[in-house]
mmCIF file of C-alpha atoms in Angstrom:
data_model
loop_
_atom_site.group_PDB
_atom_site.id
_atom_site.type_symbol
_atom_site.label_atom_id
_atom_site.label_comp_id
_atom_site.label_asym_id
_atom_site.label_seq_id
_atom_site.Cartn_x
_atom_site.Cartn_y
_atom_site.Cartn_z
ATOM 1 C CA UNK F 1 242.915 175.971 88.740
ATOM 2 C CA UNK F 2 245.719 176.082 91.151
ATOM 3 C CA UNK F 3 248.838 173.962 91.396
ATOM 4 C CA UNK F 4 248.677 171.975 94.513
ATOM 5 C CA UNK F 5 251.411 171.921 97.201
ATOM 6 C CA UNK F 6 251.739 168.847 99.306
ATOM 7 C CA UNK F 7 252.725 169.771 102.788
ATOM 8 C CA UNK F 8 254.188 167.677 105.770
ATOM 9 C CA UNK F 9 253.514 169.678 108.926
ATOM 10 C CA UNK F 10 255.209 168.707 112.138
ATOM 11 C CA UNK F 11 253.786 170.001 115.457
ATOM 12 C CA UNK F 12 255.787 169.423 118.467
ATOM 13 C CA UNK F 13 256.389 170.293 122.159
ATOM 14 C CA UNK F 14 257.869 169.300 125.502
ATOM 15 C CA UNK F 15 254.325 169.908 126.877
ATOM 16 C CA UNK F 16 252.352 166.660 126.337
ATOM 17 C CA UNK F 17 248.980 168.016 127.226
ATOM 18 C CA UNK F 18 248.992 170.836 124.825
ATOM 19 C CA UNK F 19 250.059 168.506 121.846
ATOM 20 C CA UNK F 20 247.298 165.871 123.009
ATOM 21 C CA UNK F 21 244.730 168.574 123.249
ATOM 22 C CA UNK F 22 245.788 170.034 119.801
ATOM 23 C CA UNK F 23 245.570 166.455 118.145
ATOM 24 C CA UNK F 24 242.185 165.731 119.750
ATOM 25 C CA UNK F 25 240.746 168.944 118.418
ATOM 26 C CA UNK F 26 242.119 168.557 114.900
ATOM 27 C CA UNK F 27 240.839 165.043 114.574
ATOM 28 C CA UNK F 28 237.340 165.892 115.879
ATOM 29 C CA UNK F 29 237.011 169.037 113.612
ATOM 30 C CA UNK F 30 238.395 167.569 110.618
ATOM 31 C CA UNK F 31 235.936 164.501 110.735
ATOM 32 C CA UNK F 32 232.596 166.239 111.520
ATOM 33 C CA UNK F 33 229.514 165.192 109.718
ATOM 34 C CA UNK F 34 228.589 167.699 106.973
ATOM 35 C CA UNK F 35 225.167 168.536 108.577
ATOM 36 C CA UNK F 36 227.230 170.121 111.380
ATOM 37 C CA UNK F 37 229.301 172.336 109.064
ATOM 38 C CA UNK F 38 228.902 175.946 108.022
ATOM 39 C CA UNK F 39 227.442 176.516 104.836
ATOM 40 C CA UNK F 40 230.529 178.491 103.895
ATOM 41 C CA UNK F 41 232.703 175.300 104.054
ATOM 42 C CA UNK F 42 234.735 174.738 101.054
ATOM 43 C CA UNK F 43 233.283 171.725 99.049
ATOM 44 C CA UNK F 44 231.216 171.073 102.145
ATOM 45 C CA UNK F 45 234.380 169.466 103.621
ATOM 46 C CA UNK F 46 235.184 169.207 107.263
ATOM 47 C CA UNK F 47 238.850 168.862 106.264
ATOM 48 C CA UNK F 48 238.899 172.182 104.852
ATOM 49 C CA UNK F 49 241.570 174.332 106.822
ATOM 50 C CA UNK F 50 238.997 177.119 107.150
ATOM 51 C CA UNK F 51 236.788 174.747 108.853
ATOM 52 C CA UNK F 52 239.275 174.367 111.758
ATOM 53 C CA UNK F 53 239.464 177.997 112.330
ATOM 54 C CA UNK F 54 235.816 178.223 112.421
ATOM 55 C CA UNK F 55 235.356 175.214 114.798
ATOM 56 C CA UNK F 56 238.069 176.927 117.055
ATOM 57 C CA UNK F 57 235.412 179.775 117.262
ATOM 58 C CA UNK F 58 237.594 182.395 115.184
ATOM 59 C CA UNK F 59 235.382 184.975 113.451
ATOM 60 C CA UNK F 60 233.867 183.419 110.436
ATOM 61 C CA UNK F 61 233.620 186.242 108.234
ATOM 62 C CA UNK F 62 237.376 187.018 108.853
ATOM 63 C CA UNK F 63 238.273 183.314 108.170
ATOM 64 C CA UNK F 64 236.475 183.684 104.658
ATOM 65 C CA UNK F 65 238.402 186.916 104.060
ATOM 66 C CA UNK F 66 241.591 185.374 105.009
ATOM 67 C CA UNK F 67 242.430 187.603 107.915
ATOM 68 C CA UNK F 68 243.682 184.635 109.996
ATOM 69 C CA UNK F 69 245.811 183.348 106.909
ATOM 70 C CA UNK F 70 245.056 181.739 103.623
ATOM 71 C CA UNK F 71 242.762 178.558 104.022
ATOM 72 C CA UNK F 72 242.519 177.132 100.400
ATOM 73 C CA UNK F 73 243.361 173.530 101.186
ATOM 74 C CA UNK F 74 242.373 170.559 103.309
ATOM 75 C CA UNK F 75 244.019 167.988 105.757
ATOM 76 C CA UNK F 76 244.909 164.657 104.075
ATOM 77 C CA UNK F 77 246.242 162.882 107.020
ATOM 78 C CA UNK F 78 246.880 163.322 110.818
ATOM 79 C CA UNK F 79 249.164 160.860 112.411
ATOM 80 C CA UNK F 80 248.969 159.667 116.026
ATOM 81 C CA UNK F 81 250.817 161.379 118.939
ATOM 82 C CA UNK F 82 254.284 160.005 119.600
ATOM 83 C CA UNK F 83 257.390 160.870 121.815
ATOM 84 C CA UNK F 84 260.896 160.804 121.268
ATOM 85 C CA UNK F 85 264.013 161.965 122.961
ATOM 86 C CA UNK F 86 266.289 164.158 121.106
ATOM 87 C CA UNK F 87 269.346 165.752 122.410
ATOM 88 C CA UNK F 88 268.229 164.454 125.870
ATOM 89 C CA UNK F 89 264.819 166.204 125.833
ATOM 90 C CA UNK F 90 261.508 164.436 125.391
ATOM 91 C CA UNK F 91 259.158 165.755 122.775
ATOM 92 C CA UNK F 92 255.806 164.936 122.016
ATOM 93 C CA UNK F 93 254.602 165.309 118.505
ATOM 94 C CA UNK F 94 252.448 164.603 115.401
ATOM 95 C CA UNK F 95 252.442 165.413 111.806
ATOM 96 C CA UNK F 96 249.644 166.748 109.658
ATOM 97 C CA UNK F 97 249.582 166.405 105.800
ATOM 98 C CA UNK F 98 247.787 168.989 103.847
ATOM 99 C CA UNK F 99 247.115 169.888 100.247
ATOM 100 C CA UNK F 100 247.068 173.725 99.586
ATOM 101 C CA UNK F 101 246.527 175.889 96.618
ATOM 102 C CA UNK F 102 250.007 177.171 95.239
ATOM 103 C CA UNK F 103 251.864 177.344 98.580
ATOM 104 C CA UNK F 104 252.429 176.195 102.251
ATOM 105 C CA UNK F 105 249.780 178.232 104.486
ATOM 106 C CA UNK F 106 251.575 178.908 107.872
ATOM 107 C CA UNK F 107 249.643 181.849 109.111
ATOM 108 C CA UNK F 108 246.466 179.941 109.816
ATOM 109 C CA UNK F 109 248.259 177.577 111.983
ATOM 110 C CA UNK F 110 249.981 180.258 113.990
ATOM 111 C CA UNK F 111 246.503 181.968 114.223
ATOM 112 C CA UNK F 112 245.035 178.717 115.539
ATOM 113 C CA UNK F 113 247.483 178.306 118.173
ATOM 114 C CA UNK F 114 247.454 181.680 119.486
ATOM 115 C CA UNK F 115 243.572 181.724 119.623
ATOM 116 C CA UNK F 116 243.396 178.238 121.357
ATOM 117 C CA UNK F 117 246.438 178.571 123.897
ATOM 118 C CA UNK F 118 247.062 182.293 124.244
ATOM 119 C CA UNK F 119 250.524 182.848 126.082
ATOM 120 C CA UNK F 120 251.040 179.202 125.924
ATOM 121 C CA UNK F 121 250.941 179.120 122.263
ATOM 122 C CA UNK F 122 254.844 179.355 121.820
ATOM 123 C CA UNK F 123 255.092 176.090 123.587
ATOM 124 C CA UNK F 124 253.848 174.466 120.370
ATOM 125 C CA UNK F 125 256.745 174.473 117.722
ATOM 126 C CA UNK F 126 256.057 173.860 114.073
ATOM 127 C CA UNK F 127 258.136 172.654 111.355
ATOM 128 C CA UNK F 128 257.240 171.945 107.632
ATOM 129 C CA UNK F 129 258.284 170.549 104.387
ATOM 130 C CA UNK F 130 256.297 171.849 101.132
ATOM 131 C CA UNK F 131 256.590 170.758 97.574
ATOM 132 C CA UNK F 132 254.687 171.654 94.508
ATOM 133 C CA UNK F 133 255.311 168.824 91.948
ATOM 134 C CA UNK F 134 256.413 170.025 88.729
ATOM 135 C CA UNK F 135 257.396 173.371 89.955
ATOM 136 C CA UNK F 136 260.220 175.157 91.680
ATOM 137 C CA UNK F 137 258.366 175.184 95.128
ATOM 138 C CA UNK F 138 260.463 172.890 97.385
ATOM 139 C CA UNK F 139 260.836 174.582 100.795
ATOM 140 C CA UNK F 140 261.597 173.688 104.522
ATOM 141 C CA UNK F 141 261.082 175.333 107.565
ATOM 142 C CA UNK F 142 262.929 173.421 110.250
ATOM 143 C CA UNK F 143 265.546 175.507 112.001
ATOM 144 C CA UNK F 144 266.102 173.131 114.882
ATOM 145 C CA UNK F 145 266.274 170.138 112.520
ATOM 146 C CA UNK F 146 263.124 168.576 114.341
ATOM 147 C CA UNK F 147 262.235 166.465 111.492
ATOM 148 C CA UNK F 148 264.581 163.996 113.074
ATOM 149 C CA UNK F 149 261.351 162.981 115.037
ATOM 150 C CA UNK F 150 260.003 161.769 111.698
ATOM 151 C CA UNK F 151 263.069 159.700 110.917
ATOM 152 C CA UNK F 152 265.208 162.188 109.000
ATOM 153 C CA UNK F 153 268.761 162.978 109.668
ATOM 154 C CA UNK F 154 268.074 166.498 109.604
ATOM 155 C CA UNK F 155 270.905 167.085 106.881
ATOM 156 C CA UNK F 156 268.724 166.142 103.822
ATOM 157 C CA UNK F 157 268.962 168.763 101.073
ATOM 158 C CA UNK F 158 267.294 167.062 98.094
ATOM 159 C CA UNK F 159 264.204 165.288 97.144
ATOM 160 C CA UNK F 160 264.618 162.392 94.469
ATOM 161 C CA UNK F 161 261.500 161.505 92.547
ATOM 162 C CA UNK F 162 261.478 159.046 89.774
ATOM 163 C CA UNK F 163 259.282 156.631 87.704
ATOM 164 C CA UNK F 164 261.073 153.801 85.867
ATOM 165 C CA UNK F 165 259.823 150.294 84.734
ATOM 166 C CA UNK F 166 261.164 147.505 86.930
ATOM 167 C CA UNK F 167 262.163 145.764 83.534
ATOM 168 C CA UNK F 168 264.296 148.691 82.563
ATOM 169 C CA UNK F 169 268.089 148.194 82.231
ATOM 170 C CA UNK F 170 268.366 151.181 84.421
ATOM 171 C CA UNK F 171 266.129 149.847 86.999
ATOM 172 C CA UNK F 172 268.923 148.857 89.656
ATOM 173 C CA UNK F 173 270.415 152.413 89.503
ATOM 174 C CA UNK F 174 267.620 154.656 90.809
ATOM 175 C CA UNK F 175 265.388 154.285 93.896
ATOM 176 C CA UNK F 176 261.569 153.444 92.895
ATOM 177 C CA UNK F 177 260.041 155.768 95.415
ATOM 178 C CA UNK F 178 260.450 159.410 96.429
ATOM 179 C CA UNK F 179 263.237 159.703 98.735
ATOM 180 C CA UNK F 180 264.971 162.679 100.736
ATOM 181 C CA UNK F 181 268.680 162.570 100.313
ATOM 182 C CA UNK F 182 271.731 164.310 101.692
ATOM 183 C CA UNK F 183 273.963 165.998 99.219
ATOM 184 C CA UNK F 184 276.543 163.294 99.191
ATOM 185 C CA UNK F 185 274.081 160.638 98.481
ATOM 186 C CA UNK F 186 272.367 162.609 95.510
ATOM 187 C CA UNK F 187 275.650 162.969 94.007
ATOM 188 C CA UNK F 188 276.760 159.291 94.455
ATOM 189 C CA UNK F 189 273.558 157.963 92.931
ATOM 190 C CA UNK F 190 274.069 160.270 89.823
ATOM 191 C CA UNK F 191 277.836 159.564 89.815
ATOM 192 C CA UNK F 192 277.053 155.865 89.749
ATOM 193 C CA UNK F 193 274.549 155.947 87.027
ATOM 194 C CA UNK F 194 276.780 157.850 84.696
ATOM 195 C CA UNK F 195 280.197 156.629 85.951
ATOM 196 C CA UNK F 196 281.573 160.174 86.307
ATOM 197 C CA UNK F 197 282.402 162.747 89.134
ATOM 198 C CA UNK F 198 279.212 164.834 90.130
ATOM 199 C CA UNK F 199 279.128 167.982 92.151
ATOM 200 C CA UNK F 200 276.917 171.081 92.205
ATOM 201 C CA UNK F 201 278.240 172.461 89.078
ATOM 202 C CA UNK F 202 277.193 169.607 86.734
ATOM 203 C CA UNK F 203 274.140 168.050 88.816
ATOM 204 C CA UNK F 204 271.414 169.552 86.867
ATOM 205 C CA UNK F 205 273.130 168.770 83.429
ATOM 206 C CA UNK F 206 273.829 165.258 84.644
ATOM 207 C CA UNK F 207 270.213 164.675 85.745
ATOM 208 C CA UNK F 208 269.109 165.929 82.251
ATOM 209 C CA UNK F 209 271.533 163.476 80.708
ATOM 210 C CA UNK F 210 269.987 160.659 82.704
ATOM 211 C CA UNK F 211 266.538 161.593 81.628
ATOM 212 C CA UNK F 212 267.539 161.587 77.985
ATOM 213 C CA UNK F 213 268.525 158.020 78.453
ATOM 214 C CA UNK F 214 265.351 157.041 80.433
ATOM 215 C CA UNK F 215 263.306 158.817 77.880
ATOM 216 C CA UNK F 216 264.985 157.047 74.922
ATOM 217 C CA UNK F 217 263.706 153.774 76.495
ATOM 218 C CA UNK F 218 260.347 154.751 77.831
ATOM 219 C CA UNK F 219 258.808 158.121 77.320
ATOM 220 C CA UNK F 220 256.962 157.888 80.774
ATOM 221 C CA UNK F 221 260.180 157.472 82.605
ATOM 222 C CA UNK F 222 261.737 160.208 84.511
ATOM 223 C CA UNK F 223 264.266 161.540 87.349
ATOM 224 C CA UNK F 224 263.792 164.458 89.356
ATOM 225 C CA UNK F 225 266.266 165.814 92.068
ATOM 226 C CA UNK F 226 264.954 168.928 93.738
ATOM 227 C CA UNK F 227 266.769 170.929 96.166
ATOM 228 C CA UNK F 228 264.755 172.188 99.342
ATOM 229 C CA UNK F 229 265.135 175.818 100.262
ATOM 230 C CA UNK F 230 265.290 176.493 103.868
ATOM 231 C CA UNK F 231 263.048 179.560 104.576
ATOM 232 C CA UNK F 232 261.759 181.409 107.680
ATOM 233 C CA UNK F 233 258.171 180.799 109.011
ATOM 234 C CA UNK F 234 255.872 182.284 106.453
ATOM 235 C CA UNK F 235 253.173 184.526 107.740
ATOM 236 C CA UNK F 236 251.335 185.386 104.641
#
C-alpha cells in the first residue's frame, strides 16, 4: 500500500489556444463513461493518469509498462482556465490536482505535451508542489516563481499544518488550516507562541516543544511545519 502524494500541478503559457486545448482534452478524458475506457484502466477510472495518455493515443502497452512515465495515480480536480499579467506578460493557466503513489509524476505530463503539440510543446510551462503527508516529501518545482498565478508570493518556503480544538487555550496562536508561509512568518508564529527568538537552528526543537504542549491538552492536536525543497523537473 503506497503513501499518497498530493500534487498541485500548474500549466501555463503565453499561448491561450494551446492552454485551452489542453484544458479541454483533460476535462473530456478524465470524465469519460466507464464503458468507453480500456480494460486496462486502473480501477476502471477515467481519472487515472494512464487513461489520459491512452486517450491521447500513446501506445497502450507502453503506457502500462511506464515507458512514458509512471502513471500510478489519478486526477482529483481541474480548475478553469484563467489569465493574469505577471511581470508585464499575460499568461493563461489552469491547475490540476493529482494524488499519486509515493511521489510526483512529471514524465507522463512531459510525454503528453510532446505527443500532443510536437515542437510547440515547450510553449507549455509546468510548475508543481508535491507533499506526502507524514513523510519527508515536500517538493516544489517552480523556477520562475509562477505559483504567483495562484496567489502565492513566490517566496514561501514552509507548509504549516495543524489540528487544534477551537476551545483550546492555544487556539488563537496557530492557523487552523494548512498554510504556505515565508520563512519570517513561520519564525514569527513559533516565536509568538513560545515567547522566544526563533531561527533555523532552533525551529525544529521549538515545534517539538509546541507539540508537547498541544499533546498534554489533547492527544489528537498537532503542529507540523515542513520546508519545501526546490527541485529540478523530475523525469523519472
